[in-house]
Amino acid sequence: MRAMWKGSVSFGLVSIPIQLYAATENKNVSLRQVHEADGGRIQYKRFCTVDGEEVPYAEIAKGYELPDGEMVVLTDADLAALPLSTQRTIDVLEFVPLESIDPIQFDKTYYLEPQKNAVKPYLVLRDALQKASHVAVAKVAVRQRESLALLRVHGDVLVMTTMLWPDEVRTPDFPFLREDPPQVRPQELTMAGSLIDSLAEPVFESEKYSDHYRETLEAMIEEKVAGNETAKPGAVGAKADVLDLMAALEASVSAAKKTRKPSKVKDSDDDSDADEGKGKTAAKKPAARSRRPKSA
């Protein structure tokens, strides 16, 4: 595993330098969008909807759209100036029983590894949490976003689970909650309880469950590979860099302007008429060009 964040756990006057690791990983089979006919990969590019130009990643900023459509542009410098006191600190606020927190607020979970000079205070916090049967509620900022978090013991290590803020949990608003509930008969409740009892287990053992869909998909892919049912996309064409209509049109207009530039020397009346015609054509092109972003 590779550390994704370095900081410290702070509670009281104690500071424990730690490194953060993602505790989970997505095992979904990665599928790309391709052209069914030849297996060629489908590609996209970022372009500005105002001028139709492709935008380099370095020139892309964040924007907040107002109700009237106006855009507030926020640069990296703007975001860096925001106060984040928890940017490199997991700041412990209080200790509570785990069962007092509704799992609906849980987001992502990370492993905490102590740095070399912080193993002892790390173990003190780990063992104290385990003995008290409590978890630590904290604040932390990961990837420029401050979150609530909880620290708890998992196996022999501390784990941190980021949490949603209370106003990020939606309140259910369904019509049936505002209607008179149907009468539930005691016999129906007893039968439901019997069903629960018949499927009840003393503990949850996740190892006995598996992702049947993913396993079947992987087997299907392996079967196609074994049967040589694969497509080798051909070489990318010379004009593959022109990926959309706007880029193709702009390249064409630029080439046309270079080859059809009116001559300043008039050898005859026929040449003058021809040049005049070319001048009219050239004069019309900017108007056509200004309409293209709207149609794109």
PDB file of C-alpha atoms in Angstrom:
ATOM      1  CA  MET A   1       0.000   0.000   0.000  1.00  0.00           C
ATOM      2  CA  ARG A   2       1.075   3.573  -0.672  1.00  0.00           C
ATOM      3  CA  ALA A   3       0.542   6.355   1.863  1.00  0.00           C
ATOM      4  CA  MET A   4      -1.903   8.932   0.519  1.00  0.00           C
ATOM      5  CA  TRP A   5      -1.667  11.492   3.341  1.00  0.00           C
ATOM      6  CA  LYS A   6       0.690  12.379   6.172  1.00  0.00           C
ATOM      7  CA  GLY A   7      -0.254  14.263   9.306  1.00  0.00           C
ATOM      8  CA  SER A   8      -0.867  13.676  12.987  1.00  0.00           C
ATOM      9  CA  VAL A   9      -3.596  12.641  15.420  1.00  0.00           C
ATOM     10  CA  SER A  10      -4.037  15.382  17.996  1.00  0.00           C
ATOM     11  CA  PHE A  11      -5.907  14.977  21.296  1.00  0.00           C
ATOM     12  CA  GLY A  12      -5.215  17.110  24.316  1.00  0.00           C
ATOM     13  CA  LEU A  13      -1.502  17.839  24.373  1.00  0.00           C
ATOM     14  CA  VAL A  14      -0.631  14.578  22.619  1.00  0.00           C
ATOM     15  CA  SER A  15       0.308  14.557  18.921  1.00  0.00           C
ATOM     16  CA  ILE A  16       0.871  11.277  17.075  1.00  0.00           C
ATOM     17  CA  PRO A  17       2.474  11.529  13.600  1.00  0.00           C
ATOM     18  CA  ILE A  18       0.748   9.075  11.269  1.00  0.00           C
ATOM     19  CA  GLN A  19       0.383   8.078   7.620  1.00  0.00           C
ATOM     20  CA  LEU A  20      -2.987   7.421   6.001  1.00  0.00           C
ATOM     21  CA  TYR A  21      -3.799   4.513   3.686  1.00  0.00           C
ATOM     22  CA  ALA A  22      -7.016   3.646   1.877  1.00  0.00           C
ATOM     23  CA  ALA A  23      -8.501   0.679   3.733  1.00  0.00           C
ATOM     24  CA  THR A  24     -10.694  -0.513   0.868  1.00  0.00           C
ATOM     25  CA  GLU A  25     -10.387  -0.953  -2.889  1.00  0.00           C
ATOM     26  CA  ASN A  26     -12.870  -1.284  -5.718  1.00  0.00           C
ATOM     27  CA  LYS A  27     -12.788  -4.749  -7.272  1.00  0.00           C
ATOM     28  CA  ASN A  28     -15.117  -3.966 -10.155  1.00  0.00           C
ATOM     29  CA  VAL A  29     -13.906  -5.159 -13.557  1.00  0.00           C
ATOM     30  CA  SER A  30     -12.706  -2.090 -15.454  1.00  0.00           C
ATOM     31  CA  LEU A  31     -14.475  -1.821 -18.811  1.00  0.00           C
ATOM     32  CA  ARG A  32     -13.649   0.861 -21.402  1.00  0.00           C
ATOM     33  CA  GLN A  33     -15.940   2.402 -23.985  1.00  0.00           C
ATOM     34  CA  VAL A  34     -14.907   1.114 -27.421  1.00  0.00           C
ATOM     35  CA  HIS A  35     -16.123   1.064 -31.008  1.00  0.00           C
ATOM     36  CA  GLU A  36     -17.996  -2.215 -31.389  1.00  0.00           C
ATOM     37  CA  ALA A  37     -16.866  -2.676 -34.995  1.00  0.00           C
ATOM     38  CA  ASP A  38     -13.098  -2.634 -34.423  1.00  0.00           C
ATOM     39  CA  GLY A  39     -12.463  -2.326 -30.675  1.00  0.00           C
ATOM     40  CA  GLY A  40     -10.992   1.165 -30.965  1.00  0.00           C
ATOM     41  CA  ARG A  41     -11.132   3.158 -27.716  1.00  0.00           C
ATOM     42  CA  ILE A  42     -13.575   6.056 -27.502  1.00  0.00           C
ATOM     43  CA  GLN A  43     -11.824   9.245 -26.402  1.00  0.00           C
ATOM     44  CA  TYR A  44     -13.079  12.573 -25.131  1.00  0.00           C
ATOM     45  CA  LYS A  45     -11.462  15.948 -24.770  1.00  0.00           C
ATOM     46  CA  ARG A  46     -12.198  18.994 -22.640  1.00  0.00           C
ATOM     47  CA  PHE A  47     -13.340  22.030 -24.567  1.00  0.00           C
ATOM     48  CA  CYS A  48     -14.835  25.379 -23.666  1.00  0.00           C
ATOM     49  CA  THR A  49     -18.498  25.775 -24.581  1.00  0.00           C
ATOM     50  CA  VAL A  50     -17.992  29.519 -25.157  1.00  0.00           C
ATOM     51  CA  ASP A  51     -15.156  29.631 -27.685  1.00  0.00           C
ATOM     52  CA  GLY A  52     -15.090  25.976 -28.735  1.00  0.00           C
ATOM     53  CA  GLU A  53     -11.364  25.716 -27.974  1.00  0.00           C
ATOM     54  CA  GLU A  54      -9.766  22.695 -26.295  1.00  0.00           C
ATOM     55  CA  VAL A  55      -8.641  23.636 -22.765  1.00  0.00           C
ATOM     56  CA  PRO A  56      -5.387  22.301 -21.242  1.00  0.00           C
ATOM     57  CA  TYR A  57      -5.804  20.793 -17.790  1.00  0.00           C
ATOM     58  CA  ALA A  58      -3.555  23.492 -16.308  1.00  0.00           C
ATOM     59  CA  GLU A  59      -6.079  26.154 -17.363  1.00  0.00           C
ATOM     60  CA  ILE A  60      -9.095  24.447 -15.799  1.00  0.00           C
ATOM     61  CA  ALA A  61     -10.410  26.042 -12.603  1.00  0.00           C
ATOM     62  CA  LYS A  62     -13.380  25.391 -10.323  1.00  0.00           C
ATOM     63  CA  GLY A  63     -16.611  27.298 -10.841  1.00  0.00           C
ATOM     64  CA  TYR A  64     -19.751  27.892  -8.799  1.00  0.00           C
ATOM     65  CA  GLU A  65     -22.827  28.585 -10.919  1.00  0.00           C
ATOM     66  CA  LEU A  66     -25.310  31.165  -9.602  1.00  0.00           C
ATOM     67  CA  PRO A  67     -29.082  30.752 -10.093  1.00  0.00           C
ATOM     68  CA  ASP A  68     -29.041  33.330 -12.930  1.00  0.00           C
ATOM     69  CA  GLY A  69     -26.326  31.428 -14.817  1.00  0.00           C
ATOM     70  CA  GLU A  70     -23.433  33.704 -13.813  1.00  0.00           C
ATOM     71  CA  MET A  71     -20.266  31.804 -12.856  1.00  0.00           C
ATOM     72  CA  VAL A  72     -17.983  32.456  -9.880  1.00  0.00           C
ATOM     73  CA  VAL A  73     -14.515  31.253 -10.919  1.00  0.00           C
ATOM     74  CA  LEU A  74     -12.320  29.870  -8.105  1.00  0.00           C
ATOM     75  CA  THR A  75      -8.642  29.333  -8.860  1.00  0.00           C
ATOM     76  CA  ASP A  76      -6.228  27.020  -7.046  1.00  0.00           C
ATOM     77  CA  ALA A  77      -4.861  30.108  -5.277  1.00  0.00           C
ATOM     78  CA  ASP A  78      -8.359  31.012  -4.053  1.00  0.00           C
ATOM     79  CA  LEU A  79      -8.919  27.522  -2.660  1.00  0.00           C
ATOM     80  CA  ALA A  80      -5.461  27.427  -1.059  1.00  0.00           C
ATOM     81  CA  ALA A  81      -6.310  30.619   0.845  1.00  0.00           C
ATOM     82  CA  LEU A  82      -9.294  29.026   2.591  1.00  0.00           C
ATOM     83  CA  PRO A  83      -8.752  28.344   6.317  1.00  0.00           C
ATOM     84  CA  LEU A  84      -8.265  24.624   6.943  1.00  0.00           C
ATOM     85  CA  SER A  85      -6.857  24.178  10.433  1.00  0.00           C
ATOM     86  CA  THR A  86      -7.287  20.409  10.066  1.00  0.00           C
ATOM     87  CA  GLN A  87      -5.353  20.149   6.789  1.00  0.00           C
ATOM     88  CA  ARG A  88      -2.551  18.065   8.353  1.00  0.00           C
ATOM     89  CA  THR A  89      -4.169  17.182  11.660  1.00  0.00           C
ATOM     90  CA  ILE A  90      -6.816  14.707  12.756  1.00  0.00           C
ATOM     91  CA  ASP A  91      -8.190  16.832  15.575  1.00  0.00           C
ATOM     92  CA  VAL A  92      -9.980  14.704  18.210  1.00  0.00           C
ATOM     93  CA  LEU A  93     -13.030  16.487  19.636  1.00  0.00           C
ATOM     94  CA  GLU A  94     -14.674  13.918  21.910  1.00  0.00           C
ATOM     95  CA  PHE A  95     -15.071  10.208  22.699  1.00  0.00           C
ATOM     96  CA  VAL A  96     -18.441   8.446  22.324  1.00  0.00           C
ATOM     97  CA  PRO A  97     -19.831   4.888  22.126  1.00  0.00           C
ATOM     98  CA  LEU A  98     -19.785   3.550  18.568  1.00  0.00           C
ATOM     99  CA  GLU A  99     -23.450   2.548  18.733  1.00  0.00           C
ATOM    100  CA  SER A 100     -24.416   6.188  19.287  1.00  0.00           C
ATOM    101  CA  ILE A 101     -23.435   7.019  15.668  1.00  0.00           C
ATOM    102  CA  ASP A 102     -25.841   6.067  12.880  1.00  0.00           C
ATOM    103  CA  PRO A 103     -23.933   4.206  10.106  1.00  0.00           C
ATOM    104  CA  ILE A 104     -25.797   6.293   7.507  1.00  0.00           C
ATOM    105  CA  GLN A 105     -23.192   9.009   8.173  1.00  0.00           C
ATOM    106  CA  PHE A 106     -20.216   6.755   7.396  1.00  0.00           C
ATOM    107  CA  ASP A 107     -18.290   7.565   4.215  1.00  0.00           C
ATOM    108  CA  LYS A 108     -14.763   6.195   3.541  1.00  0.00           C
ATOM    109  CA  THR A 109     -12.398   4.244   5.772  1.00  0.00           C
ATOM    110  CA  TYR A 110      -8.601   4.530   6.061  1.00  0.00           C
ATOM    111  CA  TYR A 111      -5.846   2.723   7.960  1.00  0.00           C
ATOM    112  CA  LEU A 112      -3.582   4.784  10.237  1.00  0.00           C
ATOM    113  CA  GLU A 113       0.075   3.765  10.473  1.00  0.00           C
ATOM    114  CA  PRO A 114       2.316   5.402  13.085  1.00  0.00           C
ATOM    115  CA  GLN A 115       5.539   7.001  11.924  1.00  0.00           C
ATOM    116  CA  LYS A 116       8.723   5.485  13.367  1.00  0.00           C
ATOM    117  CA  ASN A 117       8.997   7.848  16.326  1.00  0.00           C
ATOM    118  CA  ALA A 118       5.303   7.594  17.259  1.00  0.00           C
ATOM    119  CA  VAL A 119       4.661   3.893  17.819  1.00  0.00           C
ATOM    120  CA  LYS A 120       4.305   4.144  21.617  1.00  0.00           C
ATOM    121  CA  PRO A 121       1.701   6.966  21.759  1.00  0.00           C
ATOM    122  CA  TYR A 122      -0.118   5.244  18.880  1.00  0.00           C
ATOM    123  CA  LEU A 123      -0.381   2.019  20.908  1.00  0.00           C
ATOM    124  CA  VAL A 124      -1.468   3.969  24.003  1.00  0.00           C
ATOM    125  CA  LEU A 125      -4.377   5.529  22.090  1.00  0.00           C
ATOM    126  CA  ARG A 126      -5.277   2.224  20.434  1.00  0.00           C
ATOM    127  CA  ASP A 127      -5.367   0.261  23.683  1.00  0.00           C
ATOM    128  CA  ALA A 128      -7.166   3.038  25.606  1.00  0.00           C
ATOM    129  CA  LEU A 129      -9.927   3.188  22.964  1.00  0.00           C
ATOM    130  CA  GLN A 130     -10.304  -0.558  23.022  1.00  0.00           C
ATOM    131  CA  LYS A 131     -10.485  -0.679  26.813  1.00  0.00           C
ATOM    132  CA  ALA A 132     -13.036   2.135  27.014  1.00  0.00           C
ATOM    133  CA  SER A 133     -15.183   0.647  24.202  1.00  0.00           C
ATOM    134  CA  HIS A 134     -15.386   4.135  22.721  1.00  0.00           C
ATOM    135  CA  VAL A 135     -14.510   5.781  19.429  1.00  0.00           C
ATOM    136  CA  ALA A 136     -12.960   9.204  18.918  1.00  0.00           C
ATOM    137  CA  VAL A 137     -14.900  11.854  17.004  1.00  0.00           C
ATOM    138  CA  ALA A 138     -12.570  14.157  15.089  1.00  0.00           C
ATOM    139  CA  LYS A 139     -12.271  16.713  12.311  1.00  0.00           C
ATOM    140  CA  VAL A 140      -9.925  16.204   9.356  1.00  0.00           C
ATOM    141  CA  ALA A 141      -9.326  17.715   5.918  1.00  0.00           C
ATOM    142  CA  VAL A 142      -8.529  15.315   3.083  1.00  0.00           C
ATOM    143  CA  ARG A 143      -8.277  16.559  -0.525  1.00  0.00           C
ATOM    144  CA  GLN A 144      -9.294  20.129   0.376  1.00  0.00           C
ATOM    145  CA  ARG A 145     -12.504  19.036   2.085  1.00  0.00           C
ATOM    146  CA  GLU A 146     -13.045  19.115   5.829  1.00  0.00           C
ATOM    147  CA  SER A 147     -15.023  16.211   7.255  1.00  0.00           C
ATOM    148  CA  LEU A 148     -16.125  14.741  10.513  1.00  0.00           C
ATOM    149  CA  ALA A 149     -14.398  11.457  11.223  1.00  0.00           C
ATOM    150  CA  LEU A 150     -14.242   8.737  13.818  1.00  0.00           C
ATOM    151  CA  LEU A 151     -11.224   6.789  15.007  1.00  0.00           C
ATOM    152  CA  ARG A 152     -11.686   3.232  16.174  1.00  0.00           C
ATOM    153  CA  VAL A 153      -9.741   0.026  16.600  1.00  0.00           C
ATOM    154  CA  HIS A 154      -9.830  -2.614  13.867  1.00  0.00           C
ATOM    155  CA  GLY A 155      -7.689  -5.650  14.570  1.00  0.00           C
ATOM    156  CA  ASP A 156      -4.359  -4.266  15.758  1.00  0.00           C
ATOM    157  CA  VAL A 157      -4.522  -0.868  14.045  1.00  0.00           C
ATOM    158  CA  LEU A 158      -6.422   2.387  14.259  1.00  0.00           C
ATOM    159  CA  VAL A 159      -8.788   3.148  11.409  1.00  0.00           C
ATOM    160  CA  MET A 160     -10.375   6.443  10.507  1.00  0.00           C
ATOM    161  CA  THR A 161     -13.807   6.632   8.875  1.00  0.00           C
ATOM    162  CA  THR A 162     -14.807   9.970   7.391  1.00  0.00           C
ATOM    163  CA  MET A 163     -18.404  10.964   8.030  1.00  0.00           C
ATOM    164  CA  LEU A 164     -21.031  13.051   6.294  1.00  0.00           C
ATOM    165  CA  TRP A 165     -22.098  16.285   7.939  1.00  0.00           C
ATOM    166  CA  PRO A 166     -25.608  16.160   9.466  1.00  0.00           C
ATOM    167  CA  ASP A 167     -27.054  18.390   6.721  1.00  0.00           C
ATOM    168  CA  GLU A 168     -25.707  15.986   4.070  1.00  0.00           C
ATOM    169  CA  VAL A 169     -28.044  13.223   5.243  1.00  0.00           C
ATOM    170  CA  ARG A 170     -31.406  13.600   3.549  1.00  0.00           C
ATOM    171  CA  THR A 171     -34.647  13.484   5.495  1.00  0.00           C
ATOM    172  CA  PRO A 172     -37.051  10.898   4.010  1.00  0.00           C
ATOM    173  CA  ASP A 173     -40.207  12.558   2.742  1.00  0.00           C
ATOM    174  CA  PHE A 174     -42.498   9.880   1.358  1.00  0.00           C
ATOM    175  CA  PRO A 175     -46.286  10.140   0.999  1.00  0.00           C
ATOM    176  CA  PHE A 176     -46.974   7.000   3.057  1.00  0.00           C
ATOM    177  CA  LEU A 177     -45.341   8.632   6.105  1.00  0.00           C
ATOM    178  CA  ARG A 178     -48.056  11.302   6.096  1.00  0.00           C
ATOM    179  CA  GLU A 179     -50.931   8.868   5.667  1.00  0.00           C
ATOM    180  CA  ASP A 180     -52.743   6.748   8.248  1.00  0.00           C
ATOM    181  CA  PRO A 181     -50.764   3.508   8.484  1.00  0.00           C
ATOM    182  CA  PRO A 182     -52.498   0.212   7.665  1.00  0.00           C
ATOM    183  CA  GLN A 183     -53.262  -2.023  10.614  1.00  0.00           C
ATOM    184  CA  VAL A 184     -50.588  -4.688  11.205  1.00  0.00           C
ATOM    185  CA  ARG A 185     -52.078  -7.839  12.710  1.00  0.00           C
ATOM    186  CA  PRO A 186     -50.215  -9.553  15.592  1.00  0.00           C
ATOM    187  CA  GLN A 187     -50.080 -12.780  13.583  1.00  0.00           C
ATOM    188  CA  GLU A 188     -48.251 -11.025  10.749  1.00  0.00           C
ATOM    189  CA  LEU A 189     -45.721  -9.540  13.147  1.00  0.00           C
ATOM    190  CA  THR A 190     -45.182 -12.936  14.772  1.00  0.00           C
ATOM    191  CA  MET A 191     -44.620 -14.582  11.370  1.00  0.00           C
ATOM    192  CA  ALA A 192     -42.084 -11.892  10.378  1.00  0.00           C
ATOM    193  CA  GLY A 193     -40.279 -12.447  13.688  1.00  0.00           C
ATOM    194  CA  SER A 194     -40.148 -16.181  13.033  1.00  0.00           C
ATOM    195  CA  LEU A 195     -38.581 -15.561   9.622  1.00  0.00           C
ATOM    196  CA  ILE A 196     -35.926 -13.339  11.192  1.00  0.00           C
ATOM    197  CA  ASP A 197     -35.162 -15.975  13.803  1.00  0.00           C
ATOM    198  CA  SER A 198     -34.803 -18.681  11.120  1.00  0.00           C
ATOM    199  CA  LEU A 199     -32.160 -16.618   9.266  1.00  0.00           C
ATOM    200  CA  ALA A 200     -30.422 -15.176  12.327  1.00  0.00           C
ATOM    201  CA  GLU A 201     -26.689 -15.714  12.914  1.00  0.00           C
ATOM    202  CA  PRO A 202     -24.690 -14.796  16.030  1.00  0.00           C
ATOM    203  CA  VAL A 203     -22.120 -12.764  14.034  1.00  0.00           C
ATOM    204  CA  PHE A 204     -21.710 -11.436  10.506  1.00  0.00           C
ATOM    205  CA  GLU A 205     -19.146 -13.428   8.483  1.00  0.00           C
ATOM    206  CA  SER A 206     -18.504 -11.494   5.263  1.00  0.00           C
ATOM    207  CA  GLU A 207     -16.161 -14.195   3.931  1.00  0.00           C
ATOM    208  CA  LYS A 208     -19.067 -16.495   3.086  1.00  0.00           C
ATOM    209  CA  TYR A 209     -20.398 -14.015   0.529  1.00  0.00           C
ATOM    210  CA  SER A 210     -18.925 -13.233  -2.893  1.00  0.00           C
ATOM    211  CA  ASP A 211     -19.568 -11.045  -5.920  1.00  0.00           C
ATOM    212  CA  HIS A 212     -21.163 -13.577  -8.290  1.00  0.00           C
ATOM    213  CA  TYR A 213     -21.662 -10.992 -11.046  1.00  0.00           C
ATOM    214  CA  ARG A 214     -17.971 -10.009 -11.093  1.00  0.00           C
ATOM    215  CA  GLU A 215     -16.850 -13.636 -11.027  1.00  0.00           C
ATOM    216  CA  THR A 216     -19.120 -14.481 -13.970  1.00  0.00           C
ATOM    217  CA  LEU A 217     -17.946 -11.429 -15.932  1.00  0.00           C
ATOM    218  CA  GLU A 218     -14.282 -12.345 -15.370  1.00  0.00           C
ATOM    219  CA  ALA A 219     -15.006 -15.927 -16.520  1.00  0.00           C
ATOM    220  CA  MET A 220     -16.718 -14.573 -19.655  1.00  0.00           C
ATOM    221  CA  ILE A 221     -13.673 -12.419 -20.475  1.00  0.00           C
ATOM    222  CA  GLU A 222     -11.291 -15.334 -19.934  1.00  0.00           C
ATOM    223  CA  GLU A 223     -13.457 -17.522 -22.196  1.00  0.00           C
ATOM    224  CA  LYS A 224     -13.330 -14.944 -24.985  1.00  0.00           C
ATOM    225  CA  VAL A 225      -9.552 -14.632 -24.632  1.00  0.00           C
ATOM    226  CA  ALA A 226      -9.160 -18.415 -24.767  1.00  0.00           C
ATOM    227  CA  GLY A 227     -11.325 -18.528 -27.911  1.00  0.00           C
ATOM    228  CA  ASN A 228      -9.349 -15.714 -29.579  1.00  0.00           C
ATOM    229  CA  GLU A 229     -12.450 -13.518 -29.564  1.00  0.00           C
ATOM    230  CA  THR A 230     -10.424 -10.345 -29.237  1.00  0.00           C
ATOM    231  CA  ALA A 231     -10.024  -7.258 -31.405  1.00  0.00           C
ATOM    232  CA  LYS A 232      -6.719  -5.527 -32.023  1.00  0.00           C
ATOM    233  CA  PRO A 233      -7.455  -1.893 -32.828  1.00  0.00           C
ATOM    234  CA  GLY A 234      -5.638  -0.623 -35.916  1.00  0.00           C
ATOM    235  CA  ALA A 235      -3.059   2.123 -35.886  1.00  0.00           C
ATOM    236  CA  VAL A 236      -4.371   5.576 -35.069  1.00  0.00           C
ATOM    237  CA  GLY A 237      -4.903   7.596 -38.247  1.00  0.00           C
ATOM    238  CA  ALA A 238      -2.876  10.693 -39.053  1.00  0.00           C
ATOM    239  CA  LYS A 239      -5.861  12.938 -38.369  1.00  0.00           C
ATOM    240  CA  ALA A 240      -6.820  11.326 -35.070  1.00  0.00           C
ATOM    241  CA  ASP A 241      -5.866  14.512 -33.231  1.00  0.00           C
ATOM    242  CA  VAL A 242      -8.906  16.242 -34.764  1.00  0.00           C
ATOM    243  CA  LEU A 243     -11.461  14.654 -32.461  1.00  0.00           C
ATOM    244  CA  ASP A 244     -14.500  16.830 -32.957  1.00  0.00           C
ATOM    245  CA  LEU A 245     -16.306  18.804 -35.638  1.00  0.00           C
ATOM    246  CA  MET A 246     -15.224  22.171 -34.248  1.00  0.00           C
ATOM    247  CA  ALA A 247     -11.513  21.345 -34.497  1.00  0.00           C
ATOM    248  CA  ALA A 248     -11.948  19.971 -38.029  1.00  0.00           C
ATOM    249  CA  LEU A 249     -13.813  23.089 -39.200  1.00  0.00           C
ATOM    250  CA  GLU A 250     -11.289  25.467 -37.674  1.00  0.00           C
ATOM    251  CA  ALA A 251      -8.414  23.621 -39.347  1.00  0.00           C
ATOM    252  CA  SER A 252     -10.237  23.752 -42.672  1.00  0.00           C
ATOM    253  CA  VAL A 253     -10.942  27.499 -42.396  1.00  0.00           C
ATOM    254  CA  SER A 254      -7.305  28.204 -41.517  1.00  0.00           C
ATOM    255  CA  ALA A 255      -6.067  26.211 -44.505  1.00  0.00           C
ATOM    256  CA  ALA A 256      -8.558  27.899 -46.843  1.00  0.00           C
ATOM    257  CA  LYS A 257      -7.441  31.371 -45.763  1.00  0.00           C
ATOM    258  CA  LYS A 258      -3.819  30.549 -46.552  1.00  0.00           C
ATOM    259  CA  THR A 259      -4.518  29.118 -50.012  1.00  0.00           C
ATOM    260  CA  ARG A 260      -7.176  31.651 -51.126  1.00  0.00           C
ATOM    261  CA  LYS A 261      -5.566  34.936 -49.985  1.00  0.00           C
ATOM    262  CA  PRO A 262      -6.312  37.648 -52.646  1.00  0.00           C
ATOM    263  CA  SER A 263      -3.391  38.763 -54.804  1.00  0.00           C
ATOM    264  CA  LYS A 264      -2.342  42.434 -54.634  1.00  0.00           C
ATOM    265  CA  VAL A 265      -1.150  42.471 -58.306  1.00  0.00           C
ATOM    266  CA  LYS A 266      -3.926  42.927 -60.911  1.00  0.00           C
ATOM    267  CA  ASP A 267      -2.752  41.728 -64.339  1.00  0.00           C
ATOM    268  CA  SER A 268      -6.086  42.011 -66.151  1.00  0.00           C
ATOM    269  CA  ASP A 269      -9.751  42.790 -65.755  1.00  0.00           C
ATOM    270  CA  ASP A 270     -10.490  39.058 -65.495  1.00  0.00           C
ATOM    271  CA  ASP A 271      -7.951  38.673 -62.707  1.00  0.00           C
ATOM    272  CA  SER A 272      -9.470  41.689 -60.949  1.00  0.00           C
ATOM    273  CA  ASP A 273     -12.925  40.144 -61.109  1.00  0.00           C
ATOM    274  CA  ALA A 274     -11.603  36.851 -59.830  1.00  0.00           C
ATOM    275  CA  ASP A 275      -9.820  38.573 -56.961  1.00  0.00           C
ATOM    276  CA  GLU A 276     -12.955  40.534 -56.147  1.00  0.00           C
ATOM    277  CA  GLY A 277     -14.888  37.294 -55.922  1.00  0.00           C
ATOM    278  CA  LYS A 278     -12.283  35.806 -53.660  1.00  0.00           C
ATOM    279  CA  GLY A 279     -12.402  38.863 -51.444  1.00  0.00           C
ATOM    280  CA  LYS A 280     -16.138  38.447 -51.000  1.00  0.00           C
ATOM    281  CA  THR A 281     -15.657  34.827 -50.044  1.00  0.00           C
ATOM    282  CA  ALA A 282     -12.947  35.693 -47.539  1.00  0.00           C
ATOM    283  CA  ALA A 283     -15.067  38.456 -46.038  1.00  0.00           C
ATOM    284  CA  LYS A 284     -17.895  36.061 -45.307  1.00  0.00           C
ATOM    285  CA  LYS A 285     -15.813  33.492 -43.439  1.00  0.00           C
ATOM    286  CA  PRO A 286     -15.473  35.288 -40.078  1.00  0.00           C
ATOM    287  CA  ALA A 287     -19.272  35.533 -39.789  1.00  0.00           C
ATOM    288  CA  ALA A 288     -19.608  31.792 -40.399  1.00  0.00           C
ATOM    289  CA  ARG A 289     -16.878  31.089 -37.876  1.00  0.00           C
ATOM    290  CA  SER A 290     -18.588  33.119 -35.141  1.00  0.00           C
ATOM    291  CA  ARG A 291     -21.700  30.961 -35.399  1.00  0.00           C
ATOM    292  CA  ARG A 292     -19.940  27.621 -35.060  1.00  0.00           C
ATOM    293  CA  PRO A 293     -19.620  27.478 -31.234  1.00  0.00           C
ATOM    294  CA  LYS A 294     -23.391  28.046 -30.977  1.00  0.00           C
ATOM    295  CA  SER A 295     -24.209  25.188 -33.340  1.00  0.00           C
ATOM    296  CA  ALA A 296     -21.601  22.883 -31.732  1.00  0.00           C
TER     297      ALA A 296
END
